[in-house]
Short mmCIF file of C-alpha atoms and ligand atoms in Angstrom, two decimals:
data_model
loop_
_atom_site.label_atom_id
_atom_site.label_comp_id
_atom_site.label_asym_id
_atom_site.label_seq_id
_atom_site.Cartn_x
_atom_site.Cartn_y
_atom_site.Cartn_z
CA MET A 1 -0.56 -21.29 -20.29
CA GLU A 2 -0.28 -25.05 -20.58
CA ILE A 3 -2.13 -26.37 -23.62
CA LEU A 4 -0.90 -29.97 -23.59
CA LYS A 5 0.16 -32.29 -20.82
CA CYS A 6 1.18 -35.84 -21.49
CA LYS A 7 2.07 -38.09 -18.53
CA GLY A 8 3.57 -41.57 -18.56
CA VAL A 9 2.29 -42.36 -22.04
CA ARG A 10 3.08 -45.89 -23.13
CA LYS A 11 1.89 -47.51 -26.33
CA VAL A 12 2.06 -51.22 -27.04
CA TYR A 13 0.92 -52.53 -30.41
CA GLY A 14 -0.17 -56.13 -30.94
CA SER A 15 0.00 -59.00 -28.49
CA GLY A 16 2.08 -62.07 -27.68
CA ASN A 17 5.20 -62.55 -29.79
CA SER A 18 4.35 -59.77 -32.19
CA GLN A 19 4.15 -57.13 -29.44
CA VAL A 20 5.89 -53.84 -30.14
CA THR A 21 6.31 -51.15 -27.50
CA ALA A 22 6.28 -47.98 -29.57
CA LEU A 23 6.33 -45.50 -26.64
CA HIS A 24 7.93 -46.09 -23.23
CA GLY A 25 6.49 -43.55 -20.81
CA ILE A 26 6.46 -40.14 -22.48
CA ASP A 27 6.15 -37.05 -20.25
CA LEU A 28 5.66 -33.80 -22.10
CA THR A 29 4.22 -30.35 -21.45
CA VAL A 30 3.60 -27.78 -24.18
CA ARG A 31 2.62 -24.17 -23.55
CA LYS A 32 0.29 -22.11 -25.70
CA GLY A 33 2.06 -20.55 -28.68
CA GLU A 34 5.01 -22.93 -28.65
CA PHE A 35 6.33 -24.27 -31.94
CA THR A 36 7.83 -27.69 -31.24
CA ALA A 37 9.61 -29.96 -33.70
CA ILE A 38 9.82 -33.70 -33.08
CA VAL A 39 12.71 -35.48 -34.75
CA GLY A 40 14.08 -39.01 -34.53
CA SER A 41 14.89 -41.96 -36.72
CA SER A 42 12.32 -44.04 -38.55
CA GLY A 43 10.38 -46.23 -36.15
CA SER A 44 11.27 -44.13 -33.07
CA GLY A 45 7.58 -43.51 -32.30
CA LYS A 46 6.97 -40.01 -33.68
CA SER A 47 3.73 -40.73 -35.57
CA THR A 48 2.47 -42.93 -32.74
CA LEU A 49 2.94 -40.05 -30.31
CA LEU A 50 1.28 -37.56 -32.66
CA HIS A 51 -1.75 -39.81 -33.12
CA ILE A 52 -2.14 -40.15 -29.38
CA LEU A 53 -1.81 -36.37 -28.87
CA GLY A 54 -4.43 -35.86 -31.58
CA SER A 55 -6.84 -38.36 -29.96
CA VAL A 56 -6.70 -40.42 -33.15
CA ASP A 57 -5.36 -43.31 -31.08
CA ARG A 58 -5.31 -44.13 -27.36
CA PRO A 59 -2.31 -44.85 -25.18
CA THR A 60 -1.98 -48.26 -23.53
CA GLU A 61 -1.11 -46.39 -20.32
CA GLY A 62 -0.80 -42.78 -19.25
CA THR A 63 -2.84 -39.63 -19.75
CA VAL A 64 -3.06 -36.80 -22.25
CA THR A 65 -4.77 -33.51 -21.40
CA ILE A 66 -5.40 -30.91 -24.08
CA ASP A 67 -6.78 -27.50 -23.27
CA GLY A 68 -8.10 -28.89 -19.97
CA THR A 69 -9.75 -32.02 -21.44
CA ASP A 70 -8.51 -35.45 -20.34
CA LEU A 71 -8.66 -37.42 -23.59
CA SER A 72 -9.07 -40.76 -21.77
CA LYS A 73 -12.46 -39.58 -20.46
CA LEU A 74 -13.90 -39.17 -23.97
CA THR A 75 -16.09 -41.76 -25.68
CA PRO A 76 -15.09 -42.51 -29.30
CA ALA A 77 -17.87 -40.18 -30.53
CA GLN A 78 -16.75 -37.39 -28.21
CA ALA A 79 -13.15 -37.95 -29.30
CA ALA A 80 -14.14 -37.48 -32.95
CA ILE A 81 -15.78 -34.16 -32.13
CA PHE A 82 -12.88 -33.08 -29.94
CA ARG A 83 -10.45 -33.85 -32.77
CA ARG A 84 -12.45 -31.83 -35.24
CA ARG A 85 -12.79 -28.77 -33.01
CA LYS A 86 -9.61 -28.69 -31.00
CA VAL A 87 -6.90 -30.36 -33.03
CA GLY A 88 -5.71 -29.58 -36.53
CA LEU A 89 -4.04 -32.54 -38.22
CA VAL A 90 -1.84 -32.27 -41.29
CA TYR A 91 -0.22 -35.27 -42.95
CA GLN A 92 2.28 -35.85 -45.73
CA PHE A 93 -0.59 -36.66 -48.09
CA TYR A 94 -3.27 -34.06 -48.07
CA ASN A 95 -6.42 -36.15 -47.59
CA LEU A 96 -8.64 -33.62 -49.32
CA ILE A 97 -12.01 -34.89 -50.52
CA PRO A 98 -11.57 -35.14 -54.32
CA THR A 99 -15.20 -34.41 -55.26
CA LEU A 100 -15.46 -31.20 -53.22
CA THR A 101 -14.10 -27.78 -54.13
CA VAL A 102 -11.18 -26.39 -52.19
CA ARG A 103 -13.54 -23.99 -50.42
CA LYS A 104 -15.81 -26.83 -49.29
CA ASN A 105 -12.85 -28.91 -48.19
CA ILE A 106 -11.51 -26.07 -46.05
CA LEU A 107 -14.92 -25.46 -44.49
CA MET A 108 -15.67 -29.18 -43.90
CA PRO A 109 -14.93 -29.20 -40.14
CA LEU A 110 -17.41 -26.34 -39.65
CA THR A 111 -19.97 -27.80 -42.07
CA LEU A 112 -20.01 -31.04 -40.07
CA ASP A 113 -21.03 -28.95 -37.06
CA LYS A 114 -23.51 -26.91 -39.11
CA LYS A 115 -21.52 -23.80 -38.32
CA LYS A 116 -20.96 -20.71 -40.44
CA PRO A 117 -17.42 -19.55 -41.01
CA ASP A 118 -16.11 -16.24 -39.73
CA GLN A 119 -15.66 -14.72 -43.20
CA GLU A 120 -12.87 -12.39 -42.16
CA TYR A 121 -10.84 -15.21 -40.63
CA PHE A 122 -11.51 -17.45 -43.65
CA ASP A 123 -10.27 -14.70 -46.00
CA GLN A 124 -7.24 -14.12 -43.80
CA ILE A 125 -6.10 -17.74 -43.83
CA VAL A 126 -6.73 -18.42 -47.53
CA SER A 127 -4.97 -15.22 -48.55
CA SER A 128 -2.01 -15.78 -46.25
CA LEU A 129 -1.80 -19.33 -47.65
CA GLY A 130 -1.96 -17.95 -51.22
CA ILE A 131 -4.95 -19.99 -52.40
CA SER A 132 -7.67 -17.29 -52.65
CA ASP A 133 -7.92 -17.81 -56.41
CA LYS A 134 -8.23 -21.61 -56.13
CA LEU A 135 -11.28 -21.87 -53.89
CA GLU A 136 -13.68 -23.07 -56.60
CA ALA A 137 -11.21 -25.59 -58.06
CA LEU A 138 -11.18 -29.29 -57.24
CA PRO A 139 -8.15 -30.63 -55.34
CA ASN A 140 -6.72 -32.46 -58.38
CA GLN A 141 -6.57 -29.14 -60.25
CA LEU A 142 -4.04 -27.85 -57.71
CA SER A 143 -0.31 -28.45 -57.39
CA GLY A 144 0.95 -30.54 -54.48
CA GLY A 145 2.04 -27.43 -52.60
CA GLN A 146 -1.35 -25.77 -53.13
CA GLN A 147 -3.16 -28.91 -51.96
CA GLN A 148 -1.04 -28.97 -48.83
CA ARG A 149 -1.85 -25.29 -48.20
CA ALA A 150 -5.57 -26.11 -48.57
CA ALA A 151 -5.12 -28.94 -46.06
CA ILE A 152 -3.44 -26.50 -43.66
CA ALA A 153 -6.27 -23.98 -44.14
CA ARG A 154 -8.74 -26.76 -43.26
CA SER A 155 -6.74 -27.66 -40.16
CA LEU A 156 -6.76 -24.01 -39.02
CA ILE A 157 -10.41 -23.18 -39.77
CA TYR A 158 -11.58 -24.16 -36.27
CA ARG A 159 -8.76 -22.18 -34.60
CA PRO A 160 -7.54 -25.41 -33.00
CA ALA A 161 -5.83 -25.46 -29.62
CA LEU A 162 -3.13 -27.56 -31.24
CA LEU A 163 -1.87 -28.01 -34.80
CA LEU A 164 -0.23 -31.41 -35.31
CA ALA A 165 1.71 -31.96 -38.51
CA ASP A 166 3.34 -35.26 -39.52
CA GLU A 167 6.00 -34.55 -42.14
CA PRO A 168 3.80 -32.03 -43.97
CA THR A 169 6.58 -31.22 -46.44
CA GLY A 170 7.67 -34.83 -47.00
CA ASN A 171 6.02 -34.98 -50.40
CA LEU A 172 7.04 -31.53 -51.66
CA ASP A 173 10.03 -30.01 -53.45
CA GLN A 174 12.34 -27.56 -51.72
CA LYS A 175 10.52 -24.41 -52.80
CA ASN A 176 7.09 -25.67 -51.74
CA SER A 177 8.51 -27.06 -48.51
CA ARG A 178 9.99 -23.65 -47.72
CA GLU A 179 6.63 -22.00 -48.38
CA ILE A 180 4.72 -24.45 -46.19
CA MET A 181 7.22 -23.92 -43.37
CA ASP A 182 6.84 -20.14 -43.76
CA MET A 183 3.05 -20.55 -43.50
CA LEU A 184 3.39 -22.56 -40.31
CA LYS A 185 5.68 -19.89 -38.88
CA ILE A 186 3.22 -17.15 -39.80
CA SER A 187 0.30 -18.97 -38.19
CA ASN A 188 2.44 -19.56 -35.10
CA ARG A 189 3.43 -15.88 -34.85
CA SER A 190 0.32 -14.04 -35.98
CA LEU A 191 -2.37 -16.40 -34.64
CA GLU A 192 -0.33 -17.64 -31.65
CA GLN A 193 -1.00 -21.11 -33.04
CA THR A 194 0.57 -23.89 -30.98
CA ILE A 195 2.29 -26.30 -33.37
CA ILE A 196 3.89 -29.71 -33.04
CA LEU A 197 5.70 -30.69 -36.20
CA ILE A 198 7.29 -34.03 -37.04
CA THR A 199 10.06 -33.61 -39.53
CA HIS A 200 13.07 -35.36 -41.02
CA ASP A 201 14.28 -32.04 -42.35
CA GLU A 202 16.91 -30.53 -40.06
CA LYS A 203 16.43 -27.07 -41.55
CA ALA A 204 12.70 -27.21 -40.86
CA ALA A 205 13.36 -28.27 -37.27
CA LEU A 206 15.48 -25.14 -36.84
CA ASP A 207 12.37 -23.01 -37.43
CA ALA A 208 10.92 -24.32 -34.17
CA HIS A 209 11.35 -22.90 -30.65
CA ARG A 210 11.92 -26.32 -29.25
CA ILE A 211 13.32 -29.57 -30.64
CA ILE A 212 12.41 -32.91 -29.07
CA THR A 213 14.30 -36.01 -30.14
CA LEU A 214 12.69 -39.44 -29.82
CA GLU A 215 14.65 -42.65 -29.88
CA ASP A 216 13.14 -46.11 -29.33
CA GLY A 217 9.97 -44.61 -27.92
CA GLN A 218 11.66 -42.30 -25.43
CA ILE A 219 12.52 -38.62 -25.33
CA ILE A 220 16.31 -38.52 -25.38
CA SER A 221 16.62 -34.75 -25.78
CA ASP A 222 14.35 -31.72 -25.32
CA GLU A 223 15.96 -28.38 -26.15
CA TYR A 224 14.68 -24.84 -26.29
CA ARG A 225 16.42 -22.72 -28.88
CA ARG A 226 17.48 -19.06 -28.40
N1 LIG B 1 -0.48 -50.09 -36.20
C1 LIG B 1 0.68 -50.62 -35.78
N2 LIG B 1 0.75 -51.92 -35.41
C2 LIG B 1 1.90 -52.47 -34.98
N3 LIG B 1 3.05 -51.79 -34.85
C3 LIG B 1 3.05 -50.50 -35.19
C4 LIG B 1 1.87 -49.83 -35.68
N4 LIG B 1 2.18 -48.54 -35.94
C5 LIG B 1 3.47 -48.40 -35.64
N5 LIG B 1 4.01 -49.56 -35.18
C6 LIG B 1 5.40 -49.76 -34.71
O1 LIG B 1 5.67 -48.81 -33.70
C7 LIG B 1 6.98 -48.27 -33.83
C8 LIG B 1 6.88 -46.74 -33.99
O2 LIG B 1 6.26 -46.44 -35.23
P1 LIG B 1 5.96 -44.95 -35.71
O3 LIG B 1 5.10 -45.03 -36.91
O4 LIG B 1 5.44 -44.17 -34.55
O5 LIG B 1 7.43 -44.44 -36.07
P2 LIG B 1 7.91 -43.05 -36.72
O6 LIG B 1 8.91 -42.48 -35.78
O7 LIG B 1 6.74 -42.22 -37.08
O8 LIG B 1 8.67 -43.55 -38.03
P3 LIG B 1 8.78 -42.87 -39.49
O9 LIG B 1 9.83 -41.79 -39.35
O10 LIG B 1 9.26 -43.99 -40.36
O11 LIG B 1 7.44 -42.34 -39.88
C9 LIG B 1 7.61 -48.98 -35.01
O12 LIG B 1 8.37 -50.05 -34.51
C10 LIG B 1 6.42 -49.51 -35.79
O13 LIG B 1 6.74 -50.67 -36.49
MG1 LIG B 2 5.92 -41.54 -38.92
#
């Protein structure tokens, strides 16, 4: 099943002399359960593409459809709700709310919708992420790796159609990076979570089923592994 379809996506930043074309017509289809890595040099357009796929930003031209919804048809308010329910976003810095416990941070997307968590699913993700004993702590009482795992738990709590991660291990040491990558693999295998991961780490890219290389805003290679 197709979960993501991106057609002719162009992105131009700025105007006049300071115009930058960050994406030149990206066509991309991702099926449910795929684990895709996006690689490419700095400035090649990786984060721009991820933001557009996550409905954080809009393309200048082209369309993005996620789980049957054409993102261009959404008002800004609808896009915010869509993002919260359908897309999990994980960044290099964890963006946890410092004054809320880890538990409340993880549950935030549901709380905003006045929804109760499925306790079994909550327990499953926090225990597989190894943070069950940190739920009542504040984010700054956790290590970087633990904070990133809490951020991943938050991104998974809504069972998103798509998990988008922009260098989620960029701020972590080797051991923590390994653990985060293992968690992503587990959620991909056991929850059939569709993942798109931006990484500079060649080893991490090798964990994916598919590696897409961007250069100057274009896909220059798209390879399935195995
Ligand atoms: N808000 C913005 N306004 C103007 N130009 C931007 C903006 N965001 C990105 N760009 C430009 O668009 C191009 C692509 O940037 P992008 O952040 O997508 O690259 P990236 O592949 O994620 O790089 P990195 O690996 O360094 O994170 C770059 O030339 C960048 O300078
Ligand atoms: Mg980037």
